[in-house]
Coordinates of C-alpha atoms in Angstrom, one line a residue:
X1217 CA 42.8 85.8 33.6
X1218 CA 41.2 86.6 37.1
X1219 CA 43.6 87.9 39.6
X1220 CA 42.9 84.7 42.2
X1221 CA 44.5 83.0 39.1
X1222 CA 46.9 85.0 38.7
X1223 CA 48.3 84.7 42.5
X1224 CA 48.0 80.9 42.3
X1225 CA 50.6 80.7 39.4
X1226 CA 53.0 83.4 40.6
X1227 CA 53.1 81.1 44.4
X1228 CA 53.4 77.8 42.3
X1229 CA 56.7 79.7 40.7
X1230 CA 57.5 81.2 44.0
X1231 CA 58.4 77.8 45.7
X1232 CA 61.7 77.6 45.2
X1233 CA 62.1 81.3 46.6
X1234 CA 60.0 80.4 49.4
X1235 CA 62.2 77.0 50.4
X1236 CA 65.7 78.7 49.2
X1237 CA 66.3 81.9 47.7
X1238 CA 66.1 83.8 44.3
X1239 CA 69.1 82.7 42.5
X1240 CA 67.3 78.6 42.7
X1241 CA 64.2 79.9 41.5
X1242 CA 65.9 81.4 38.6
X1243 CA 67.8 78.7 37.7
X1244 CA 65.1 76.6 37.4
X1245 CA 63.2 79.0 35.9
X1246 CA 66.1 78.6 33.2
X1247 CA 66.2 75.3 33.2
X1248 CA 62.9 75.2 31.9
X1249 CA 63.0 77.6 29.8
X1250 CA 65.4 75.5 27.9
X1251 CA 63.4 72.2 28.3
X1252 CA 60.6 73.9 26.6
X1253 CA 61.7 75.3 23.6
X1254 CA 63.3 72.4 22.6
X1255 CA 60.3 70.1 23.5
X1256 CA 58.3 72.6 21.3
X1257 CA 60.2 72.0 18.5
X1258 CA 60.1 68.3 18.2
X1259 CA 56.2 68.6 18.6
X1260 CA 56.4 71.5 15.6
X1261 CA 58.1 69.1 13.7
X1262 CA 56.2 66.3 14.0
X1263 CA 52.9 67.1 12.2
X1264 CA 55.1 69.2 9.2
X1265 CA 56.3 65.7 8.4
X1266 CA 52.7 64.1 8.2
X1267 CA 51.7 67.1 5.9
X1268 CA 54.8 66.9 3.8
X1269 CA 53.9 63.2 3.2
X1270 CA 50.3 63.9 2.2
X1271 CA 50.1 66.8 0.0
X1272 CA 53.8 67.6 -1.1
X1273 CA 53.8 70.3 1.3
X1274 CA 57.6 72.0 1.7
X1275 CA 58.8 70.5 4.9
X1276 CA 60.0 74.2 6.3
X1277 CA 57.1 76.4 4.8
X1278 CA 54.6 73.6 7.5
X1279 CA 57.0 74.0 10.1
X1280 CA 56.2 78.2 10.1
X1281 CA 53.0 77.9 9.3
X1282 CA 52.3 75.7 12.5
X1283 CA 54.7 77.8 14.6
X1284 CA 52.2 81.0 13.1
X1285 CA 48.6 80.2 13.6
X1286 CA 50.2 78.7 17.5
X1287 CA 51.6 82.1 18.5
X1288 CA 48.7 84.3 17.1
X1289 CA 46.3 82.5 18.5
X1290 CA 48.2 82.0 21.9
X1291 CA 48.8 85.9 21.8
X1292 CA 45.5 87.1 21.5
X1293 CA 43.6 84.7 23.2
X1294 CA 45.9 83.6 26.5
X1295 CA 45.3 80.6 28.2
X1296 CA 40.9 80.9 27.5
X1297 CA 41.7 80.2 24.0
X1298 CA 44.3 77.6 24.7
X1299 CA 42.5 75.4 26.9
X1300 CA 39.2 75.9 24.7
X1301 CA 41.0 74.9 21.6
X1302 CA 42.5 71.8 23.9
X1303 CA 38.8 70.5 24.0
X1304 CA 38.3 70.8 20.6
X1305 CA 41.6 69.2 19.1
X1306 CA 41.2 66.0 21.8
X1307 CA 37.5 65.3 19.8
X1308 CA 39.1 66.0 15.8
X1309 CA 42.2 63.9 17.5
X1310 CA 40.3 60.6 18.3
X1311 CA 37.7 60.9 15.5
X1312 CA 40.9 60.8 12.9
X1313 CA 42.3 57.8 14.9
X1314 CA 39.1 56.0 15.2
X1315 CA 38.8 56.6 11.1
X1316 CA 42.4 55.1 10.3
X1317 CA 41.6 52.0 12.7
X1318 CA 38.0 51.1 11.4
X1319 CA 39.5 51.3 7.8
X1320 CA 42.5 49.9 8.2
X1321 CA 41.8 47.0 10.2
X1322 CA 39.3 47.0 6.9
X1323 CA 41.5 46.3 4.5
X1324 CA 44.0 44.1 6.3
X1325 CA 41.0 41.1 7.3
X1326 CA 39.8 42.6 10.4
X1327 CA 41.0 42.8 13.7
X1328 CA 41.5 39.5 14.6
X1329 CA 43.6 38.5 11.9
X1330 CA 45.6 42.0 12.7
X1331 CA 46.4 40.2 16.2
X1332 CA 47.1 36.8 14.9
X1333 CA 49.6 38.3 12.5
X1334 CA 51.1 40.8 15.3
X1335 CA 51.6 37.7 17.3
X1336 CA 53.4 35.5 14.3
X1337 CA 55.9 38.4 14.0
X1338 CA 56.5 38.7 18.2
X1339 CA 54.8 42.4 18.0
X1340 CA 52.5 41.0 21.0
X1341 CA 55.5 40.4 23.3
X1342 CA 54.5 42.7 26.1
X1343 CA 56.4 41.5 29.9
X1344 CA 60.3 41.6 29.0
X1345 CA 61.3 41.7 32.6
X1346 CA 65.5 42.2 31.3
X1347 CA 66.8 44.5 34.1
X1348 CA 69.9 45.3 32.0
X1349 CA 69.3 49.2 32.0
X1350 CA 71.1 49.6 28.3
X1351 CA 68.0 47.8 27.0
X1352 CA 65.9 50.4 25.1
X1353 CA 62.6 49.0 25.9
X1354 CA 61.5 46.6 28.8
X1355 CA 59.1 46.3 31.6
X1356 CA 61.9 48.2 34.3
X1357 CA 62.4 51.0 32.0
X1358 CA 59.0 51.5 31.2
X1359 CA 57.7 51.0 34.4
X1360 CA 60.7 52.9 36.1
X1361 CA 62.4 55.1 33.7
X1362 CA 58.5 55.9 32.9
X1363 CA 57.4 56.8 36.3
X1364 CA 60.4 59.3 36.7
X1365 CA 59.5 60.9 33.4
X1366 CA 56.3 61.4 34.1
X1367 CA 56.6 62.9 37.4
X1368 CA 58.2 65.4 35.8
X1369 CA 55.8 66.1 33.2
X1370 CA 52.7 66.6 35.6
X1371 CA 54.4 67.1 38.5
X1372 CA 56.8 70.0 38.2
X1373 CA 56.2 71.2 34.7
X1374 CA 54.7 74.6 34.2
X1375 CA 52.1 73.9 31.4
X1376 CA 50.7 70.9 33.8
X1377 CA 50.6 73.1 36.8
X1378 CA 49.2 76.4 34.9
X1379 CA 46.1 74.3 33.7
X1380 CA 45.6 72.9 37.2
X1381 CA 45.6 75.9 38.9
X1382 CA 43.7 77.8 36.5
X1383 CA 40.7 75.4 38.0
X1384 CA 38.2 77.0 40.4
X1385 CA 38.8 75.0 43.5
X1386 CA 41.4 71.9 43.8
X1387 CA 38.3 69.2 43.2
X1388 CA 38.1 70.8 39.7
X1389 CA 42.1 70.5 39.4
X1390 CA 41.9 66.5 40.2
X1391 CA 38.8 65.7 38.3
X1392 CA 40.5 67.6 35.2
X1393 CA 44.0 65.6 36.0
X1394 CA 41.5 62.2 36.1
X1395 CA 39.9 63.2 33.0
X1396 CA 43.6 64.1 31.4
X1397 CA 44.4 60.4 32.2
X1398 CA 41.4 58.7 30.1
X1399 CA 42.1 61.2 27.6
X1400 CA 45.9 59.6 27.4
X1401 CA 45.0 56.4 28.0
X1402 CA 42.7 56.9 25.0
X1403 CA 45.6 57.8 22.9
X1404 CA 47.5 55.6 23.8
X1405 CA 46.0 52.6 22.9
X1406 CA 44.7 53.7 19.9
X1407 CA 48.1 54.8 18.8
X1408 CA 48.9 50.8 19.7
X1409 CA 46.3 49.4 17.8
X1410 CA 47.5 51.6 14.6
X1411 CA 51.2 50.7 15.1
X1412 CA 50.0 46.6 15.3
X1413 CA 47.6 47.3 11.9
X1414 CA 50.4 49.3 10.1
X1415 CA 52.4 46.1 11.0
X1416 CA 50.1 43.5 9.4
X1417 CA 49.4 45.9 6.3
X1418 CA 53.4 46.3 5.5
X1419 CA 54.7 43.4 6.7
X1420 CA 56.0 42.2 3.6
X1421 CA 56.9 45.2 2.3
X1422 CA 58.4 47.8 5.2
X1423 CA 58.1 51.2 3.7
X1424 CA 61.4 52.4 6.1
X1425 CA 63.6 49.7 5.2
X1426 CA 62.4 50.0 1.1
X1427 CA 63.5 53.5 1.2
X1428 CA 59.6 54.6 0.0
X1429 CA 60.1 56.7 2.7
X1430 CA 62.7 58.8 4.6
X1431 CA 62.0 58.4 8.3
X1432 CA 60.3 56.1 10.6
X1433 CA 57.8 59.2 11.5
X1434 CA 56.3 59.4 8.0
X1435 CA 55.0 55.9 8.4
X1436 CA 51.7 56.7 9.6
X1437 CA 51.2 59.4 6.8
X1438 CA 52.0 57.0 4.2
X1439 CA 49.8 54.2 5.4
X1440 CA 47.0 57.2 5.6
X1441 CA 47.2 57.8 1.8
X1442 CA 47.5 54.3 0.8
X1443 CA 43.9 53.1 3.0
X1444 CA 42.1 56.1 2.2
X1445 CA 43.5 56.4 -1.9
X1446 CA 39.9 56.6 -2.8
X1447 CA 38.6 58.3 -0.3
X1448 CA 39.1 62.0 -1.2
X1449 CA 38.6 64.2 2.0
X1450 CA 39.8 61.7 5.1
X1451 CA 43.6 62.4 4.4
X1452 CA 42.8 66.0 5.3
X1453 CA 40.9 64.4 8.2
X1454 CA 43.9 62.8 9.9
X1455 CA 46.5 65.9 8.7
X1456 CA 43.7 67.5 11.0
X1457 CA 44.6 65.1 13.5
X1458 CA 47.9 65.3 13.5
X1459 CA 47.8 68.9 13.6
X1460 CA 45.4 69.0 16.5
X1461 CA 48.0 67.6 19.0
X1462 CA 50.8 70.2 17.8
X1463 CA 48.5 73.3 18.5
X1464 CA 47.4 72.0 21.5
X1465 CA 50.9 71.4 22.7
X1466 CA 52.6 74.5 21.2
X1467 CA 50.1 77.2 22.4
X1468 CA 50.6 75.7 25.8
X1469 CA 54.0 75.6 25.9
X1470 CA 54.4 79.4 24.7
X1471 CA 51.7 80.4 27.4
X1472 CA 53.3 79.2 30.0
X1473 CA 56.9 80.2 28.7
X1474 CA 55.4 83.6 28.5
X1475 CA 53.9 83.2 32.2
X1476 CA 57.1 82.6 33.8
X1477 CA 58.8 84.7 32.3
X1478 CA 56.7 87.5 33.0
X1479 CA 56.5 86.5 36.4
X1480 CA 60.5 85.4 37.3
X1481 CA 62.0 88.1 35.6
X1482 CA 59.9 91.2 34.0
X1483 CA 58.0 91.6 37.6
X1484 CA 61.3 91.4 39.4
X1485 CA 63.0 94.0 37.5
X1486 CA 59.9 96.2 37.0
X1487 CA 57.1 95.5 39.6
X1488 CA 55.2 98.4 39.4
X1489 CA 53.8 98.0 35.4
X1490 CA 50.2 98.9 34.9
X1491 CA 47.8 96.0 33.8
X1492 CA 47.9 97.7 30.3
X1493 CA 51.8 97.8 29.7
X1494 CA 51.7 93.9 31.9
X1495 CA 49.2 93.1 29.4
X1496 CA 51.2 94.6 25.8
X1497 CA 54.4 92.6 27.8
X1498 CA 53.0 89.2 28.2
X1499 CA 51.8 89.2 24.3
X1500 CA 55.1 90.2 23.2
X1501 CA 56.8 87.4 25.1
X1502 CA 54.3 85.4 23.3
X1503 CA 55.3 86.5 20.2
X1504 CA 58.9 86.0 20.8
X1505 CA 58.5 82.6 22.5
X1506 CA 56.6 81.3 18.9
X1507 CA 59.2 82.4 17.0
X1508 CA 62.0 80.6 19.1
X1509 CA 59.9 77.4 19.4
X1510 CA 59.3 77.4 15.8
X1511 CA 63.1 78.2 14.6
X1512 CA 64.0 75.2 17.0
X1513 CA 62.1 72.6 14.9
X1514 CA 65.3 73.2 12.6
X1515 CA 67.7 71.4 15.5
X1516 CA 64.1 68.5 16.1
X1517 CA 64.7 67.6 12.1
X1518 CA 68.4 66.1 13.6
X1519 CA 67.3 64.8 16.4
X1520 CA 66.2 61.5 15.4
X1521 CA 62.6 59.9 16.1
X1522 CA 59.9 62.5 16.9
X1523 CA 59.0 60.4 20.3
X1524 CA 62.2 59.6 21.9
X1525 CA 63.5 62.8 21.3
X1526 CA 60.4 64.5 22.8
X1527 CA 60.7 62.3 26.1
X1528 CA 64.6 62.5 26.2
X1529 CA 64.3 66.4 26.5
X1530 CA 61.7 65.8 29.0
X1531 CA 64.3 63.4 31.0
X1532 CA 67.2 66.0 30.0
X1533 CA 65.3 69.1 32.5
X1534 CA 62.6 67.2 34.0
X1535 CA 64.7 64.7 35.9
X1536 CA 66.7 67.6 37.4
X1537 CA 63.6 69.7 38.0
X1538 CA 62.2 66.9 40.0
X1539 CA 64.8 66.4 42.0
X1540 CA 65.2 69.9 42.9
X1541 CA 61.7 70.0 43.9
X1542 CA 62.0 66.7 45.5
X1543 CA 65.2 68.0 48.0
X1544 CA 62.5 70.9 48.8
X1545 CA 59.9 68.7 49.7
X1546 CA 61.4 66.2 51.3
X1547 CA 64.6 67.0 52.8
X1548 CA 64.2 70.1 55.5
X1549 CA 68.3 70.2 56.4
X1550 CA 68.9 70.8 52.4
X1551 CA 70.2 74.0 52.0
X1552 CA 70.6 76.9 49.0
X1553 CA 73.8 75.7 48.4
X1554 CA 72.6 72.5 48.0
X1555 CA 69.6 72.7 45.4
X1556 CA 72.1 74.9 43.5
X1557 CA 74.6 72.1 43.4
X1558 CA 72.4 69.5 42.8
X1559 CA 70.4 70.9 40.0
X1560 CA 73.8 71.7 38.1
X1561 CA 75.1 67.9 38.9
X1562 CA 71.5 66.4 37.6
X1563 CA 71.8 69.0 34.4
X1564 CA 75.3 67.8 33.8
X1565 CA 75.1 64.1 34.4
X1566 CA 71.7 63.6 32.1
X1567 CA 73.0 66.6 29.3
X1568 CA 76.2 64.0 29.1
X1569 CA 73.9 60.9 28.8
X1570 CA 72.0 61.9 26.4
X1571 CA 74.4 63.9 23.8
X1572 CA 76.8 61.3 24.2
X1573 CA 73.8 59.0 23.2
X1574 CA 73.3 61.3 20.2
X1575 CA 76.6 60.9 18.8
X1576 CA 77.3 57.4 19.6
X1577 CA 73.9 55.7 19.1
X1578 CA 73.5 52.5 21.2
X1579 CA 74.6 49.2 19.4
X1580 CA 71.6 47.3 17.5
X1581 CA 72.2 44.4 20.0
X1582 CA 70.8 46.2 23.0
X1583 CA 68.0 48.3 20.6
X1584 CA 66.8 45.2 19.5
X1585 CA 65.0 46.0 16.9
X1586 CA 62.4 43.2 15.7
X1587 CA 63.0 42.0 11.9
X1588 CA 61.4 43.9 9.2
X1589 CA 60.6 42.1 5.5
X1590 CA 61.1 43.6 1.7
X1591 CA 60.3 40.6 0.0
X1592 CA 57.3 41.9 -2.4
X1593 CA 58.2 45.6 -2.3
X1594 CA 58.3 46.8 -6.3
X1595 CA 62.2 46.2 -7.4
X1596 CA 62.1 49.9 -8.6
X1597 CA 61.4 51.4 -5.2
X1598 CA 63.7 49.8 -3.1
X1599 CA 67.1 52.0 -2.6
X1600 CA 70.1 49.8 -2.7
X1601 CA 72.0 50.9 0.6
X1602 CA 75.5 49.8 1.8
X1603 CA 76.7 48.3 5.6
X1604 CA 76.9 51.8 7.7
X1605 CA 80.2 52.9 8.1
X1606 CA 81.3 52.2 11.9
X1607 CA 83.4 54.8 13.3
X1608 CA 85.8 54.6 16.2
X1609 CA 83.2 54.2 19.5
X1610 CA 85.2 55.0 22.8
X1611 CA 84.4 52.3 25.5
X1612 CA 81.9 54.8 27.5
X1613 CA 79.6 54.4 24.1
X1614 CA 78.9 51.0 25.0
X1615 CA 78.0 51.5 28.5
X1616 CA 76.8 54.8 29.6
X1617 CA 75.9 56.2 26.4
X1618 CA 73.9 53.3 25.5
X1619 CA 71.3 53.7 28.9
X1620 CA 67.8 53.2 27.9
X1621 CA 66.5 57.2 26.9
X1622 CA 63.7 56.5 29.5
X1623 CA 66.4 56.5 32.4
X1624 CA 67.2 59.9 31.4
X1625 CA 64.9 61.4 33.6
X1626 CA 66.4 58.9 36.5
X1627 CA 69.5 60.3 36.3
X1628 CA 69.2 63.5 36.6
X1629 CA 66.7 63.5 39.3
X1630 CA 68.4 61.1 41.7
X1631 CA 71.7 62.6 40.7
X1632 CA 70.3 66.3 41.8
X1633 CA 69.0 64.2 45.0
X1634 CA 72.7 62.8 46.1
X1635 CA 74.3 65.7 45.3
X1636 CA 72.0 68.2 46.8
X1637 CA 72.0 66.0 50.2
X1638 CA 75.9 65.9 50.1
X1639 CA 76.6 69.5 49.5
X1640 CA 74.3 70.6 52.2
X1641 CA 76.0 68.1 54.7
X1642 CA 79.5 69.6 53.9
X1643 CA 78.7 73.3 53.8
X1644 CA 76.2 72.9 57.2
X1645 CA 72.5 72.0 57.2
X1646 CA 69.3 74.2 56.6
X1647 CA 67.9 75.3 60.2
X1648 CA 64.6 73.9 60.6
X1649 CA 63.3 77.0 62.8
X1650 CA 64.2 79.1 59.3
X1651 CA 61.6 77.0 57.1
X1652 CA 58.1 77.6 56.3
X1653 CA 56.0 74.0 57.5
X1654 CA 53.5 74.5 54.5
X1655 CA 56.6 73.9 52.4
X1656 CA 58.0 71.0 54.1
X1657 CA 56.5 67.4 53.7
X1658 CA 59.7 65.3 54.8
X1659 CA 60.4 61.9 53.7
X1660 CA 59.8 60.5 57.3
X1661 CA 56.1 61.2 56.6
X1662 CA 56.0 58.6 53.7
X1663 CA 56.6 55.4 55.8
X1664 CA 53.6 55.4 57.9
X1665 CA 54.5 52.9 59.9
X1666 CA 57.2 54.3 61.7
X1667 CA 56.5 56.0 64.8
X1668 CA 56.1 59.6 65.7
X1669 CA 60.0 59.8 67.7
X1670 CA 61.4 58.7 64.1
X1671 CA 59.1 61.3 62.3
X1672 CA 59.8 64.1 64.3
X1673 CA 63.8 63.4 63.6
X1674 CA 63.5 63.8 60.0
X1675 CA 61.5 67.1 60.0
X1676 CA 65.1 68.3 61.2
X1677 CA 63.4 71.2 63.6
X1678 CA 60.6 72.0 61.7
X1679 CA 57.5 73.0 63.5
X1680 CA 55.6 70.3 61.6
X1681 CA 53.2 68.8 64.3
X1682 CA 49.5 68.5 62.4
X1683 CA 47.5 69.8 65.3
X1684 CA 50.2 73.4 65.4
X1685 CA 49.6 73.6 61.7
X1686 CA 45.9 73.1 61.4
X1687 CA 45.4 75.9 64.0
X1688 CA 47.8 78.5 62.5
X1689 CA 45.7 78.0 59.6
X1690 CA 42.5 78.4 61.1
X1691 CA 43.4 81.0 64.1
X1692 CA 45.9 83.1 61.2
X1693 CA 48.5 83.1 63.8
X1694 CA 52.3 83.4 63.4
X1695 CA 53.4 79.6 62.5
X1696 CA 56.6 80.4 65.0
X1697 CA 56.1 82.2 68.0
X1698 CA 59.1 85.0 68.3
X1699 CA 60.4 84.4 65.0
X1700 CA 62.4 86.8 63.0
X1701 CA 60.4 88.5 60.8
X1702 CA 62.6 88.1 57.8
X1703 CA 63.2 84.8 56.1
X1704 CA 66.9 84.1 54.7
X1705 CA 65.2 84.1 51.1
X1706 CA 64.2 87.5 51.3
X1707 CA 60.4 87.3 52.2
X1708 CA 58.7 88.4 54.8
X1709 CA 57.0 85.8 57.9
X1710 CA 54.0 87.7 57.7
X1711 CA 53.2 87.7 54.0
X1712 CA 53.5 83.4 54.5
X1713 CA 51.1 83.6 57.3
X1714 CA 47.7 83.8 55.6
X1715 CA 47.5 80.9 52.6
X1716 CA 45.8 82.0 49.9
X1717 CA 42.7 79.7 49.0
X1718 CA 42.2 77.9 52.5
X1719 CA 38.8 77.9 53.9
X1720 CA 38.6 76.9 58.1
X1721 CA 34.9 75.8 57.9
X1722 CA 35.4 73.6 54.9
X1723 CA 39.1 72.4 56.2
X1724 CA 40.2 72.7 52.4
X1725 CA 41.9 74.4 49.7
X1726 CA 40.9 76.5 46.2
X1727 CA 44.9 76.9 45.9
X1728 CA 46.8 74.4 44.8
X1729 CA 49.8 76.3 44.7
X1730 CA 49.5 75.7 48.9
X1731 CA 47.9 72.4 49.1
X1732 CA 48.8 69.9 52.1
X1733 CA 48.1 66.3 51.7
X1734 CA 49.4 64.6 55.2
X1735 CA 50.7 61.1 54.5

């Protein structure tokens, strides 16, 4: 990795040092950690279920042998081989779902009859504008509980930002974010369009309910084997697919693990390691990262349904992490004590949420699940099961508990917000003379409409007049005339002066980790 590169990933991680102090960039830094080795395990587990279903694979020995070929080829190859592989996986990825929806739309009549039938059985009921929050599924949560969740995924999440950054100029960053969007899009509706065929092929006999299978995950795999039972070859094709968003996720996840680790804590304790020991460092933290992702998949096999336990443990850290970044960004008078409060509040609050909702799952009445028939399964298959045993629920499980997963995310981002305000109001406001303006971009500047009198009040003393800011940048002067030289976080003025990436004659930035976009 080139050392430009480099420098734009270390100031991306430096942020919160640059707005507070150390001990907030190490928290987060934390933080994340956490949130990504759990992540990683749910997405280790997901494809070790789709084997186990399609060759009588042991469960476990897929599980390590996905967490192996990830870490040695993330340890030898670094983030070239993981972003090369990327490509590659997203092409076998939508040639195995293109396969399973030509054939099975095949053999259930085509596709017309697979949306006629998905209407019958109210699979086509799309708008459910319910604002009750304890609903799992609805337009609000989706829309809302959705946006929250994934501004923390591409907003403030590591693996994102290393891939964006790693881009040669910030044109190269957005186009590869636009072309990350079709690519999900792309996905997603083909992963829609399988769901509504599985429906029409097993809608008189549910696999789940039968007891054919054991979880709702190994649904897909099953329908796999059954389209394509004389086929030989194309159940290999979509194991290939399933596997191809694993690695791609996994290898990721361990590069940037191994990045800010590296960077938050090896460099500080030892900054003066040649490129050769730096090197030897980083691939051990590799190593030890795929080990602890893959071990975790253990905890993912408990954890319920592969995807709402993947975007729960985004909400669980990413809501916090987004409203830490958020009280940076957008609130100047927020102090250290502040983001260090309000990160632990949004930790706590969306950590109790969702292990609550772990033990005490939310009432059927407010999952709603949609009916699901047995009536010409084979008698043999069908496991005889009992009414579930209900125990003792306290009065919180019905409430709090039972908050739509999506809302996770919510919580713990708007609960760092309030939090982080009101802690820095009681223990006395951040000086705006103290902060950089290049890491300021105050919430005033969002309603355009308001005029510059009201603007200026919510940069809270910042110097953060356009025309003052443009002209440091071009001229390289000091951004504050007669400043201290030395920042309450430790850094130097000097070393924030000169922002990596800019170019005057252009008026534009190959750094993203310093990008300003005036609203």
């Amino acid at each position: 990795m080139s050392h430009h590169v480099q420098s734009m990933i270390q100031g991306f991680i430096q942020y919160l040092q640059l707005r507070f102090n150390k001990p907030v960039r190490y928290a987060a830094t934390v933080i994340y950690i956490v949130q990504t080795i759990l992540y990683t395990g749910v997405v280790v587990y997901a494809p070790a279920l789709a084997l186990n279903q399609v060759t009588g694979f042991h469960l476990w020995g897929s599980v390590f042998a996905t967490g192996i070929v990830c870490t040695f080829y993330c340890t030898l190859g670094g983030l070239k081989a993981v972003v090369w592989t990327d490509a590659f996986q997203m092409v076998v990825m939508i040639v195995g779902f293109l396969t399973v929806l030509i054939q099975g739309s095949t053999h259930v009549g085509g596709f017309c009859n697979v949306l006629e039938q998905s209407a019958n059985g109210s699979r086509l009921h799309i708008f459910d504008f319910d604002v009750d929050p304890l609903r799992r599924h609805t337009f609000w949560t989706i829309t809302v509980g959705g946006t929250f969740t994934w501004l923390g995924i591409y907003g403030v999440n590591q693996s994102t930002i290393q891939r964006c950054i790693s881009c040669k100029t910030e044109k190269h960053a957005k186009l590869a974010l636009y072309f990350n969007l079709l690519g999900l899009w792309i996905i997603l509706v083909c992963a829609v369009f399988s769901g509504l065929i599985m429906y029409s092929h097993f809608k008189d006999c549910d696999p789940w309910t039968s007891g054919i299978i054991s979880a709702p995950d190994q649904l897909m795999p099953y329908f796999v084997m059954e389209i394509f039972d004389t086929m030989p070859g194309l159940p290999g094709l979509f194991v290939a697919c399933a596997f191809s968003g694993t690695l791609s996720t996994v290898a990721a996840s361990i590069n940037a693990l191994a990045t800010v680790t590296f960077e938050d804590f090896v460099k500080s304790c030892f900054p003066h390691l040649s490129d050769k020991l730096s090197t030897w460092i980083s691939k051990g933290l590799c190593l030890l990262f795929g080990v602890m992702c893959t071990s975790m998949a253990v905890a993912a096999s408990v954890m319920g349904g592969v995807v709402q336990a993947a975007l729960s443990i985004h909400g669980m850290c990413g809501g916090p992490m987004l409203g830490l970044f958020s009280l940076g960004i957008l609130f100047p008078f927020v102090n250290w004590k502040g983001a260090l409060g309000g990160l632990l509040t949004g930790i706590i609050l969306s950590f109790w949420v969702a292990i609550g909702a772990f033990i005490y799952p939310a009432p059927a009445s407010k999952t709603w699940p949609l009916p699901l028939s047995t009536d010409q399964c084979i008698k043999s298959n069908v496991t005889a099961t009992g009414p579930p045993v209900l125990s003792s629920r306290p009065a919180i499980a019905d409430t709090w508990y039972s908050i739509s997963y999506l809302y996770y995310s919510a919580v713990g981002c708007l609960g760092c917000i309030a939090a982080g305000v009101i802690i820095s109001l009681i223990t006395g406001y951040q000086r705006g003379e103290d902060i950089q303006p290049l890491l300021i971009r105050p919430v005033g500047n969002l309603c355009c409409f308001w005029s510059k009198k009201y603007k200026r009040l919510c940069w809270c003393g910042v110097q953060h007049d356009s025309v003052i800011e443009q002209e440091n940048l071009e001229n390289g002067g000091n951004w504050k005339q007669g400043a201290q030289s030395v920042l309450p976080n430790g850094l130097r003025r000097e070393s924030l002066v000169h922002v990596p990436g800019y170019d005057p004659k252009d008026k534009s930035y190959n750094n993203m980790a310093f990008e300003i976009t005036h609203f």
